[in-house]
Coordinates of C-alpha atoms in Angstrom, one line a residue:
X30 CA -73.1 -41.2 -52.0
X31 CA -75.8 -38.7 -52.0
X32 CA -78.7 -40.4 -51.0
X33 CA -82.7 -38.6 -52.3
X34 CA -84.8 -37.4 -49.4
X35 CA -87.9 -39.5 -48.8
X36 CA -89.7 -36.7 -49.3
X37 CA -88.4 -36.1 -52.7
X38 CA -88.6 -40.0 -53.6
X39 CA -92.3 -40.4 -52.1
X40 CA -93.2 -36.8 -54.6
X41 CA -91.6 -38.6 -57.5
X42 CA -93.0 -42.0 -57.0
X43 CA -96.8 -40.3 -56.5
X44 CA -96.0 -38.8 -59.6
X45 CA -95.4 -42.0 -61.6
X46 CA -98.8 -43.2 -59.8
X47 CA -100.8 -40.8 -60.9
X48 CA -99.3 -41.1 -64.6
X49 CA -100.1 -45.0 -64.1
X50 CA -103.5 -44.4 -62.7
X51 CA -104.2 -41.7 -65.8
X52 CA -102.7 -44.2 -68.4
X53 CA -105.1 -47.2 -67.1
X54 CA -107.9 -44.6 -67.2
X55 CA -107.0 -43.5 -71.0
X56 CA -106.7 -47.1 -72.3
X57 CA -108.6 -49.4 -70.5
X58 CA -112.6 -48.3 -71.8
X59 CA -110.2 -48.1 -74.9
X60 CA -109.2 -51.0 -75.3
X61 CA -112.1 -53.3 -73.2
X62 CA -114.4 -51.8 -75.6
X63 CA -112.1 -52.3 -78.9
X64 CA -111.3 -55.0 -78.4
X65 CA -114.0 -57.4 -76.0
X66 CA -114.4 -59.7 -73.4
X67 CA -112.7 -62.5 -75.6
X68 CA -109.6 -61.0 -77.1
X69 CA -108.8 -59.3 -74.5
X70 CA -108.8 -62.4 -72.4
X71 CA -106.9 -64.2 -74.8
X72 CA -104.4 -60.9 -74.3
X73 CA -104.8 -61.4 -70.5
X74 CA -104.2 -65.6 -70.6
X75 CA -100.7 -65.2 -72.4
X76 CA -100.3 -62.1 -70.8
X77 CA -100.3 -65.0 -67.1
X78 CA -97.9 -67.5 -69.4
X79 CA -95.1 -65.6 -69.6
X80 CA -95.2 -63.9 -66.0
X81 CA -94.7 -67.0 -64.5
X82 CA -91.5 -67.6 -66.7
X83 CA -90.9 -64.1 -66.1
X84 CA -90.9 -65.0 -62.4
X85 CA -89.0 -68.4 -62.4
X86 CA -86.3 -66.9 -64.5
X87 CA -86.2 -63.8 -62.2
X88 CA -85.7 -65.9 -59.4
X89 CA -86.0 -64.4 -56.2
X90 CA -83.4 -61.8 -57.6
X91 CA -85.5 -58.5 -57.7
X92 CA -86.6 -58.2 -53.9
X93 CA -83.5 -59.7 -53.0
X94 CA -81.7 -57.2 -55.0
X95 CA -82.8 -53.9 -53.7
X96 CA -82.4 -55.1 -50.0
X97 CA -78.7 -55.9 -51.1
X98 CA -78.2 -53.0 -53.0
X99 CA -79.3 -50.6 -50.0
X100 CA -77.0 -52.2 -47.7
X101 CA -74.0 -51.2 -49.5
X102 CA -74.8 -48.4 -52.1
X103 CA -72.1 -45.8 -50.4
X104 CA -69.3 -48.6 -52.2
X105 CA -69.1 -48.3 -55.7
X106 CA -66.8 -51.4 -56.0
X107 CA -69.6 -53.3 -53.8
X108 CA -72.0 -52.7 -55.8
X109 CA -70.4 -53.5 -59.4
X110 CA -69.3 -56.8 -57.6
X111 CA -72.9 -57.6 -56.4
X112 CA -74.4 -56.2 -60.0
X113 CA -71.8 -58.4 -61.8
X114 CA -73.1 -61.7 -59.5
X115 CA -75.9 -61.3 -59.7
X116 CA -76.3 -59.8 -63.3
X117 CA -74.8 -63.6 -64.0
X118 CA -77.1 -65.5 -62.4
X119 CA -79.8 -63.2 -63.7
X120 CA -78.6 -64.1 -67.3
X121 CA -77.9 -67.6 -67.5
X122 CA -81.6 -68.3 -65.8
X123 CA -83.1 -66.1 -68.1
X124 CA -81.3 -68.0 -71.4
X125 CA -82.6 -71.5 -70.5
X126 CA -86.2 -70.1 -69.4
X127 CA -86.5 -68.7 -72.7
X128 CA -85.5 -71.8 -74.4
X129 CA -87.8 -73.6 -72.3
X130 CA -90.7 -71.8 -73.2
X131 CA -90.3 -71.9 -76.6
X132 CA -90.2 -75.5 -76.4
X133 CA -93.7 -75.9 -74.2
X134 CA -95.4 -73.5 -76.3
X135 CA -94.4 -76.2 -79.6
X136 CA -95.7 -79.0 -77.1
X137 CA -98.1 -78.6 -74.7
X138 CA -101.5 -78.9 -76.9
X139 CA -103.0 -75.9 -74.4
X140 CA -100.5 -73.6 -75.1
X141 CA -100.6 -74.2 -78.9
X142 CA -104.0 -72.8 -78.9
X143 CA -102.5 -69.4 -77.9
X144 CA -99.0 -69.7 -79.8
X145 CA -98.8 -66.7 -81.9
X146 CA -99.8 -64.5 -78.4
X147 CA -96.7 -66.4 -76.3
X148 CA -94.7 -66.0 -79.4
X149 CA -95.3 -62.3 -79.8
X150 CA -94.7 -61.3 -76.3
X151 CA -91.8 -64.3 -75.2
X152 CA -89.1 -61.3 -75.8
X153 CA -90.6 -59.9 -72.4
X154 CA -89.1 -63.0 -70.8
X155 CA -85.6 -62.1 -72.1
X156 CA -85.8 -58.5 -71.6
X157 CA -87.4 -58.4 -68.6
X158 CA -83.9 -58.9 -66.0
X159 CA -81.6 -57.1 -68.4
X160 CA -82.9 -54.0 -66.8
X161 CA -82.1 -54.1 -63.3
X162 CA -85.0 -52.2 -62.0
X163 CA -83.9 -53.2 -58.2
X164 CA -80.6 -51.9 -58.4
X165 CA -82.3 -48.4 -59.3
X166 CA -84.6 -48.7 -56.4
X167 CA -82.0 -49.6 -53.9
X168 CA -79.9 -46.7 -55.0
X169 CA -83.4 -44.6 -54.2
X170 CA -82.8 -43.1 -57.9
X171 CA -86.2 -42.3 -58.3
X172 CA -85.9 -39.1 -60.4
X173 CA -84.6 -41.2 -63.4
X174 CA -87.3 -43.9 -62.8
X175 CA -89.9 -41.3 -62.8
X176 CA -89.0 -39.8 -66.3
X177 CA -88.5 -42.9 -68.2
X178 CA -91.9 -44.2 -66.5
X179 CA -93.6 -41.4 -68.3
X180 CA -91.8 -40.9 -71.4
X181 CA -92.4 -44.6 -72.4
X182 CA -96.3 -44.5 -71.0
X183 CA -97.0 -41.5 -73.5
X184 CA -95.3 -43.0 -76.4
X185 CA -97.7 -46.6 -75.3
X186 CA -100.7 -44.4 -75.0
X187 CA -99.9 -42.8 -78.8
X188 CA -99.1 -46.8 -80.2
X189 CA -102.4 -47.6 -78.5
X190 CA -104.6 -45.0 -80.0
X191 CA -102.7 -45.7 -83.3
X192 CA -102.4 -49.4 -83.8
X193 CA -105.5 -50.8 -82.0
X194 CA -108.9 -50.2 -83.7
X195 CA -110.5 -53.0 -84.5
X196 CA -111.2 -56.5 -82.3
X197 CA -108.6 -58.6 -84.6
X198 CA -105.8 -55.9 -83.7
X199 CA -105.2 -58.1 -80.3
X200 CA -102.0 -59.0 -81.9
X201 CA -100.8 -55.4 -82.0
X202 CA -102.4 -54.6 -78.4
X203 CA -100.0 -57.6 -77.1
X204 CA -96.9 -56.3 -78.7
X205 CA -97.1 -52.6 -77.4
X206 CA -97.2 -54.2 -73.9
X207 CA -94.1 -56.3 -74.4
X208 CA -92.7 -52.4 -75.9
X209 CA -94.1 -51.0 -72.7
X210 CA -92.0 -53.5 -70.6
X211 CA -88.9 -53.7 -72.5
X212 CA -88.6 -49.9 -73.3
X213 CA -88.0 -49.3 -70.0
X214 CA -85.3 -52.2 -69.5
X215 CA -83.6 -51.4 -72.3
X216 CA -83.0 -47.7 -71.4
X217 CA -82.1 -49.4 -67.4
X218 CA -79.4 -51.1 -68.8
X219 CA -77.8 -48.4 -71.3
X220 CA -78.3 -46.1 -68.3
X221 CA -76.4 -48.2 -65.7
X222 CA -73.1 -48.1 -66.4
X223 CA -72.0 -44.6 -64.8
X224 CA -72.8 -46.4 -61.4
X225 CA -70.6 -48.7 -61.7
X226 CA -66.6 -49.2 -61.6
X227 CA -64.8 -52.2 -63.0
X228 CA -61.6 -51.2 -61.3
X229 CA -60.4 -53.9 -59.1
X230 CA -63.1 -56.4 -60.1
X231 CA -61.7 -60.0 -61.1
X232 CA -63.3 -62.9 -61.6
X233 CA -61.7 -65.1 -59.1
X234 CA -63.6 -62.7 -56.5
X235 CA -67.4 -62.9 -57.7
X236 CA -69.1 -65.2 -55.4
X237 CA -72.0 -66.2 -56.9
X238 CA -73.0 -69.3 -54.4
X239 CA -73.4 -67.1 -51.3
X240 CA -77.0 -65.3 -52.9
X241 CA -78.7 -69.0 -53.7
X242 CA -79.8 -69.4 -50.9
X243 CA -81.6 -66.3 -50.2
X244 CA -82.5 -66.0 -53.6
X245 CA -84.2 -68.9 -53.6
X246 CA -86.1 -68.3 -50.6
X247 CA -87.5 -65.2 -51.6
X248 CA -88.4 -67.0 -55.3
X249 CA -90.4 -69.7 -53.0
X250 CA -92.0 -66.2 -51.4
X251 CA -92.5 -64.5 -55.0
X252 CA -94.0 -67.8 -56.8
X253 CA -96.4 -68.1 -54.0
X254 CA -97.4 -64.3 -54.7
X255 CA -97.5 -64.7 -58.1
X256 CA -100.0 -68.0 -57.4
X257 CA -102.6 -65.4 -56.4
X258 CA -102.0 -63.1 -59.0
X259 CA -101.8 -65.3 -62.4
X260 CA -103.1 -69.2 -61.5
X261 CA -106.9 -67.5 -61.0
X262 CA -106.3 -66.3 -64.6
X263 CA -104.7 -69.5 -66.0
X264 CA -107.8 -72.0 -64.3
X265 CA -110.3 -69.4 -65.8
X266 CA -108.7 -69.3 -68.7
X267 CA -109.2 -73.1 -69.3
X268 CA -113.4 -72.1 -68.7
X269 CA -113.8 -69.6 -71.1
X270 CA -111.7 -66.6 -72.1
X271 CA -114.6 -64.0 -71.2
X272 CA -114.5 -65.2 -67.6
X273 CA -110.6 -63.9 -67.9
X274 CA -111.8 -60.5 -68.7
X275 CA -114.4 -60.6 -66.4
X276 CA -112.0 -61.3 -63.3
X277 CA -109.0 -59.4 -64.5
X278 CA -110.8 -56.1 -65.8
X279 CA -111.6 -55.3 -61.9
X280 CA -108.4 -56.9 -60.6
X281 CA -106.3 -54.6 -62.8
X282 CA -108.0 -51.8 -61.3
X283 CA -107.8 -52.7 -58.1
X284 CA -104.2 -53.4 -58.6
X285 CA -103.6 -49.9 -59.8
X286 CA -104.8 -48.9 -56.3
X287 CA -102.7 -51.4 -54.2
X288 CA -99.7 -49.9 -56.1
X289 CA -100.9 -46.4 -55.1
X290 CA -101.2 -48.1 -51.2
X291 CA -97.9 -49.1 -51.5
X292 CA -96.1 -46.7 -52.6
X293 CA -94.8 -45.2 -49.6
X294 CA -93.5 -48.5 -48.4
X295 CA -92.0 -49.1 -52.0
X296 CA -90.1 -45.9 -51.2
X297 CA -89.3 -46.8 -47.8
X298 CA -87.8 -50.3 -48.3
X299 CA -84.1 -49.5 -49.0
X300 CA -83.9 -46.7 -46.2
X301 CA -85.2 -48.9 -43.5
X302 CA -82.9 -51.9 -44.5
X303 CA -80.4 -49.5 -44.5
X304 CA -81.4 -48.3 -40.8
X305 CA -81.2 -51.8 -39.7
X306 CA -77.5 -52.2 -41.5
X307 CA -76.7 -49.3 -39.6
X308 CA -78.6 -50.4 -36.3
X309 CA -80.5 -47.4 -36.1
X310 CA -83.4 -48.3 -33.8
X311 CA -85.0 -44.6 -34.2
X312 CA -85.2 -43.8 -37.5
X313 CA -86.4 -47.9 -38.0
X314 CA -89.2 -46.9 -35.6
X315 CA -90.5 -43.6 -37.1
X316 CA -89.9 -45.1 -40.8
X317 CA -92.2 -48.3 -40.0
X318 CA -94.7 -46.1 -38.0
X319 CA -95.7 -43.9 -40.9
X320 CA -95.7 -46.7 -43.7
X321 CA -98.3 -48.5 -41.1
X322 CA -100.3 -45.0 -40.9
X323 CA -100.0 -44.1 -44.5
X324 CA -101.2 -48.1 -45.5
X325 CA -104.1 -47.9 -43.3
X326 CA -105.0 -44.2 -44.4
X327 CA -105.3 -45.6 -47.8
X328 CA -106.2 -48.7 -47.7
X329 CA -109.3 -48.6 -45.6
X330 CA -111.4 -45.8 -47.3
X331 CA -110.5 -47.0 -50.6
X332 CA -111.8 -50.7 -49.6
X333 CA -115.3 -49.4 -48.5
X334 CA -115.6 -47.1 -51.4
X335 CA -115.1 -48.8 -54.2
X336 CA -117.0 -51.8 -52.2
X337 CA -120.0 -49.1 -52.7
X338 CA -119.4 -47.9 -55.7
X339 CA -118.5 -50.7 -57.9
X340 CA -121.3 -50.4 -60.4
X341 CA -120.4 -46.9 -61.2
X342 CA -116.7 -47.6 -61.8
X343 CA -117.3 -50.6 -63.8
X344 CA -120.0 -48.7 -66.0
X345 CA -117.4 -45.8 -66.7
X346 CA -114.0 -48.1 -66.8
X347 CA -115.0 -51.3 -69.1
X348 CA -118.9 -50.4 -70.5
X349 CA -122.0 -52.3 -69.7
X350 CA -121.1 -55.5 -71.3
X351 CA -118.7 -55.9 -67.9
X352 CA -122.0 -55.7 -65.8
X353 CA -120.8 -59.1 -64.6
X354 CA -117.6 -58.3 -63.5
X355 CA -119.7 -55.8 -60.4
X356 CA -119.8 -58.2 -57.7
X357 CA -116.2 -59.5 -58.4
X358 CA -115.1 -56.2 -57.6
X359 CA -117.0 -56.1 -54.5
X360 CA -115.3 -59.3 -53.3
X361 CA -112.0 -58.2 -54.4
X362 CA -112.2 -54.8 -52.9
X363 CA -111.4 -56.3 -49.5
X364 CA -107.6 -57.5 -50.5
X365 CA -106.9 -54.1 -50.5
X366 CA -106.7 -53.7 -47.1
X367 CA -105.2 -57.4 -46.8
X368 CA -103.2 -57.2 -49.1
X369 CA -102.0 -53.3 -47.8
X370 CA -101.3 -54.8 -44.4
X371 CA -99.2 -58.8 -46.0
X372 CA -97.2 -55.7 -47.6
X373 CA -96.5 -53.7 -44.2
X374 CA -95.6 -57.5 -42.4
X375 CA -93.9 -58.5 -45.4
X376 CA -91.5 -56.0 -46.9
X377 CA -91.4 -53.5 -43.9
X378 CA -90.6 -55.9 -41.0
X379 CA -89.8 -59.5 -42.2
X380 CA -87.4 -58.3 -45.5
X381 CA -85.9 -56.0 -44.2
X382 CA -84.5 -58.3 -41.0
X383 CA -83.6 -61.1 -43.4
X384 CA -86.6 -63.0 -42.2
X385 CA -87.7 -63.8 -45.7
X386 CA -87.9 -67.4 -44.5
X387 CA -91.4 -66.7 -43.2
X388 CA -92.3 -64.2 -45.4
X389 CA -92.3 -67.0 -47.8
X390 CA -93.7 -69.9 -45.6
X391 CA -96.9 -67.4 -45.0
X392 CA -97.2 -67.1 -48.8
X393 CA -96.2 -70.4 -49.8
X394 CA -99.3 -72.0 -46.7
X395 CA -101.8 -68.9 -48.3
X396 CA -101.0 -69.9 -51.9
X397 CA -101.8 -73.7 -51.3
X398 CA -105.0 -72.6 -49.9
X399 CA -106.0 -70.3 -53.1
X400 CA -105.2 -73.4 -54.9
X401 CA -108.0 -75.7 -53.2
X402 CA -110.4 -72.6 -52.9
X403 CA -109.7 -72.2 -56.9
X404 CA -110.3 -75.8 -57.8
X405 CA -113.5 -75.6 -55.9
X406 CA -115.3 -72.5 -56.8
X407 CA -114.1 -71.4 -60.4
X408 CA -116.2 -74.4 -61.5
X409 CA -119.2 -73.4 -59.9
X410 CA -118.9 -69.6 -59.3
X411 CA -116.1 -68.6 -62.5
X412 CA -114.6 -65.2 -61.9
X413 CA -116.4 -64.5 -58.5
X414 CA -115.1 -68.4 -57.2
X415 CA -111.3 -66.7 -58.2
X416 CA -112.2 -63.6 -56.5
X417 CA -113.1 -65.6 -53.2
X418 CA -110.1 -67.8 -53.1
X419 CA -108.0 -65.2 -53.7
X420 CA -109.5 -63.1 -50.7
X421 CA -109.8 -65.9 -48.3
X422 CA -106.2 -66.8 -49.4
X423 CA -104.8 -63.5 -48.6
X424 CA -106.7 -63.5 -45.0
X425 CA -105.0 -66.7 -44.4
X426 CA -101.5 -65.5 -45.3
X427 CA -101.8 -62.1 -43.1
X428 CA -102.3 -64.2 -40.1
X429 CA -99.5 -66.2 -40.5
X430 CA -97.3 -63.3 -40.6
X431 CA -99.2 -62.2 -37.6
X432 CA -98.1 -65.1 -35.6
X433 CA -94.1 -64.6 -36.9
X434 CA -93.9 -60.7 -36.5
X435 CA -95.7 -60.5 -33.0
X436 CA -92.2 -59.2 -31.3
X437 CA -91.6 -57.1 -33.8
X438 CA -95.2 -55.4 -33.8
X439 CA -95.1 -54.6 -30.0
X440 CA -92.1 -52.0 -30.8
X441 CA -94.2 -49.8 -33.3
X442 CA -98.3 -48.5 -33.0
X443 CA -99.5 -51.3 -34.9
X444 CA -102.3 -52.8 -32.0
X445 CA -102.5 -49.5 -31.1
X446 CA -106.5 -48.3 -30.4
X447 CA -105.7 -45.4 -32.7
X448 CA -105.7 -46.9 -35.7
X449 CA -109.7 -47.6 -35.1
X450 CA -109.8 -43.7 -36.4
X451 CA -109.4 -45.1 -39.8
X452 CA -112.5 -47.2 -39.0
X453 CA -114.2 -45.0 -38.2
X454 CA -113.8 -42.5 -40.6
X455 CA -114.6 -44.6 -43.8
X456 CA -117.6 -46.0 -42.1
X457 CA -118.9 -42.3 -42.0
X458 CA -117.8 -41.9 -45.5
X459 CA -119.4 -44.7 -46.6
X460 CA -122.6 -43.8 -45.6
X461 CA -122.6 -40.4 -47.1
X462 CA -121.7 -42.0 -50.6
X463 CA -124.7 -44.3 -49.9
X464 CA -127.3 -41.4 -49.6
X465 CA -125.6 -39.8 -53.0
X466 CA -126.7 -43.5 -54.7
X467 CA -130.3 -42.1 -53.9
X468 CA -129.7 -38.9 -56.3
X469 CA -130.5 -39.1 -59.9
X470 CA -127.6 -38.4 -61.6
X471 CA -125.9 -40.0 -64.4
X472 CA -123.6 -42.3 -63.6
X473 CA -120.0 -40.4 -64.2
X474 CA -121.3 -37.4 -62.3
X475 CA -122.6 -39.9 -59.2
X476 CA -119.1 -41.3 -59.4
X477 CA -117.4 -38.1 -59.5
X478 CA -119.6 -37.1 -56.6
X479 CA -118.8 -39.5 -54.8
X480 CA -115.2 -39.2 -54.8
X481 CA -115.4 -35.7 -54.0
X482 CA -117.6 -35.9 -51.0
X483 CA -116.3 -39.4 -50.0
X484 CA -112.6 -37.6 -49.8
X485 CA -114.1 -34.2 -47.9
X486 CA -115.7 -36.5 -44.9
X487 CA -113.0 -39.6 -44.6
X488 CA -110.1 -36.7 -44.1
X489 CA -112.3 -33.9 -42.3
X490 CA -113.7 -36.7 -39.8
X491 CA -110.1 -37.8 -39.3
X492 CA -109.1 -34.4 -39.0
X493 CA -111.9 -33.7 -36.5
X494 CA -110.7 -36.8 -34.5
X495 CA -107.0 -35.3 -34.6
X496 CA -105.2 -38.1 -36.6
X497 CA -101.5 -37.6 -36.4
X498 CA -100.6 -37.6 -39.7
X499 CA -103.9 -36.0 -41.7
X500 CA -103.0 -32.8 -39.2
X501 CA -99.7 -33.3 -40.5
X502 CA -100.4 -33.0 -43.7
X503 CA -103.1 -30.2 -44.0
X504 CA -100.8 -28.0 -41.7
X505 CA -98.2 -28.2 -44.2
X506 CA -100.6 -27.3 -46.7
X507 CA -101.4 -24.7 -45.0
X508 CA -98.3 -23.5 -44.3
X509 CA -96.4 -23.5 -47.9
X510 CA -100.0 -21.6 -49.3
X511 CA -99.2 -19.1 -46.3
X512 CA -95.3 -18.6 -47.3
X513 CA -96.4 -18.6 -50.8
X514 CA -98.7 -15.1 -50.5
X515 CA -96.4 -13.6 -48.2
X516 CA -94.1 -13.6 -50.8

């Protein structure tokens, strides 16, 4: 089977980041300021709920998925028989985790408070695996991924703009992000059927026991991921619903950028478990190499940046009534180099060797620890005690996976002195974006500044200091404007 270039799929998938990062710019002032620190963390608390049933139904199915699915996309019957096993599983979890949440919510006297919300947005629970996102990402199909991504994000935008005008329109906000979910799932699963071949399939041959156990593993893996992401939201939500908006408002954002930091790795995931299918050593090496350079390209000057610039990006993003929320995203900030390099350890090394095992006792040790840090500070520092726990929690999980992927790490560039260029560089970015603090501007156009000259001095001092890939870039640049005025 004709398999994208990574080229091609890295183009494709930048393209549905910048349509994410332009959608979360559009709405969120929106919709922070429409709506308010309380709704929208009543929006945000339910919005936790039914992840984690999202998750427990998911099982550990989604990463597993696309690891399986890239290790034997060339057969068509292969993959129908995989789809078919694990579309099974995938369906009888999701039944009973539906059913089960519609019994807690009726129940549990701290879910009732926030009924109508679950209610509204429980059908993202049963659509949520009917898609099969992973088996689209393990077949590298990114060109279809890309236009449904935008087509449903315009049409969500529109909805938005439309439907949500006043604070009590919370309701409405809720349900266009179940539609934003499930659009896309429903058009995955209407789609899927010309990849798949039903000729020669029985049922006597689907063999479903032989994925529990690494299914489960992963799950351990995912629900210790998930701790980080949604149990800081869920203990402030118990405080105070503004401390939810407070926390998550920067998180989000930050988030957006991790995805961006990511992204080549996302990308990269099937062909390198495919390499190691195929035992080739080479490409395995030169794939992991550049995810490493392209994480730390990113991840570095965007910590220090938005580390300085914080206020400004609060101000524009969420309004002055988020004033709070300024030193949460200074804490936060740092996961995204953390969090950049768990990824790198995680999905490029231990995933893709089948080592999920300490993949997940890394996340599983890190999440216990975010636990205790969460049930010590939140109490005493709210959002900012969340913020904390969650960093110190990620540090702690990075150097687990340190400890497992030590062999592993010696084949590639990762210890390599090198990689102190991207140091180096941000450093002097970051103190050029500190003199332009000293400038009276208004706010958007210090920002916008900012961003500008921090971008010209991180990539010109690494293109001064000769970084490998920067000059690999540029010269390309350079070399497609050249071709392009010769013709």
């Amino acid at each position: 089977m004709k398999v994208s270039s990574i080229k091609l799929n890295f183009i494709l998938n930048t393209i549905r980041l910048c349509m994410g990062a332009f959608f979360l710019l559009i709405t969120t002032p929106y919709i922070s300021r429409i709506l308010g620190a309380q709704n929208l963390g009543k929006v945000d608390y339910a919005t936790s709920i039914i992840n984690y049933f999202i998750l427990f139904t998911a099982l550990g199915i989604p990463a597993y998925g696309i690891r399986e699915i890239a290790r034997i996309r060339d057969s068509i019957f292969e993959r129908t028989k995989l789809v078919l096993e694990l579309g099974i599983i995938l369906f009888v979890n999701t039944v009973i985790g539906f059913f089960i949440l519609l019994f807690l919510v009726n129940t549990i006297p701290i879910l009732k408070g926030s009924k109508m919300l679950i209610l509204i947005m429980s059908s993202w629970v049963l659509f949520n695996n009917i898609g099969l996102e992973w088996f689209y990402q393990g077949m590298e199909n990114q060109l279809y991924i890309t236009i449904r991504f935008i087509v449903i994000r315009i049409i969500v935008i529109i909805l938005m703009f439309l439907w949500v005008k006043t604070p009590e329109d919370f309701y409405k906000y809720a349900f266009i992000l179940v539609l934003m979910n499930s659009g896309s799932n429903i058009l995955n699963l209407i789609n899927i059927w010309k990849y798949l071949s039903f000729k020669g399939i029985k049922w006597d041959i689907l063999n479903l026991k032989k994925h529990i156990r690494s299914i489960l593993i992963i799950f351990i893996g995912t629900l210790s991921i998930s701790i980080y992401l949604q149990l800081d939201v869920v203990m402030l939500g118990n405080i105070g619903s503004e401390y939810v908006a407070y926390y998550t408002v920067p998180n989000k954002l930050l988030r957006l950028v991790l995805v961006l930091i990511t992204a080549f790795g996302n990308v990269l995931l099937p062909r390198i478990s495919n390499c190691i299918q195929k035992k080739d050593k080479e490409n395995y090496k030169r794939y992991t190499n550049l995810s490493l350079k392209y994480i730390l390209l990113l991840s570095i000057p965007s910590m220090v940046g938005i580390f300085f610039l914080a206020d400004s990006i609060i101000f524009v993003m969420a309004g002055v009534n988020f004033t709070i929320s300024i030193l949460t995203m200074r804490i936060l900030c740092i996961i995204l180099f953390v969090v950049g390099i768990a990824y790198f350890l995680g999905y490029q090394i231990l995933y893709p060797h089948g080592l999920e095992k300490y993949y997940t006792l890394s996340v599983t040790i890190a999440a216990i620890t975010n636990f205790v840090f969460n049930y010590i500070m939140i109490p005493k520092l709210k959002q900012n005690g969340a913020a904390l726990g969650t960093v110190l929690a990620e540090i702690i999980g990075v150097l687990i996976m340190l400890y497992f992927t030590k062999e592993y790490l010696k084949e590639i560039s990762f210890y390599k002195k090198e990689n102190l260029k991207y140091f180096f560089a941000a450093i002097f970015m970051g103190c050029f974006i500190c003199g332009i603090r000293f400038l009276n501007l208004g706010i958007f156009t210090r920002l916008l500044l900012s961003i500008i000259v921090g971008f010209i001095t991180y990539f010109g001092s690494l293109f001064m200091m000769k970084e490998i890939l920067v000059i690999t870039i540029i010269s390309n640049i350079i070399t497609r404007i050249l071709k392009r005025r010769e013709a």
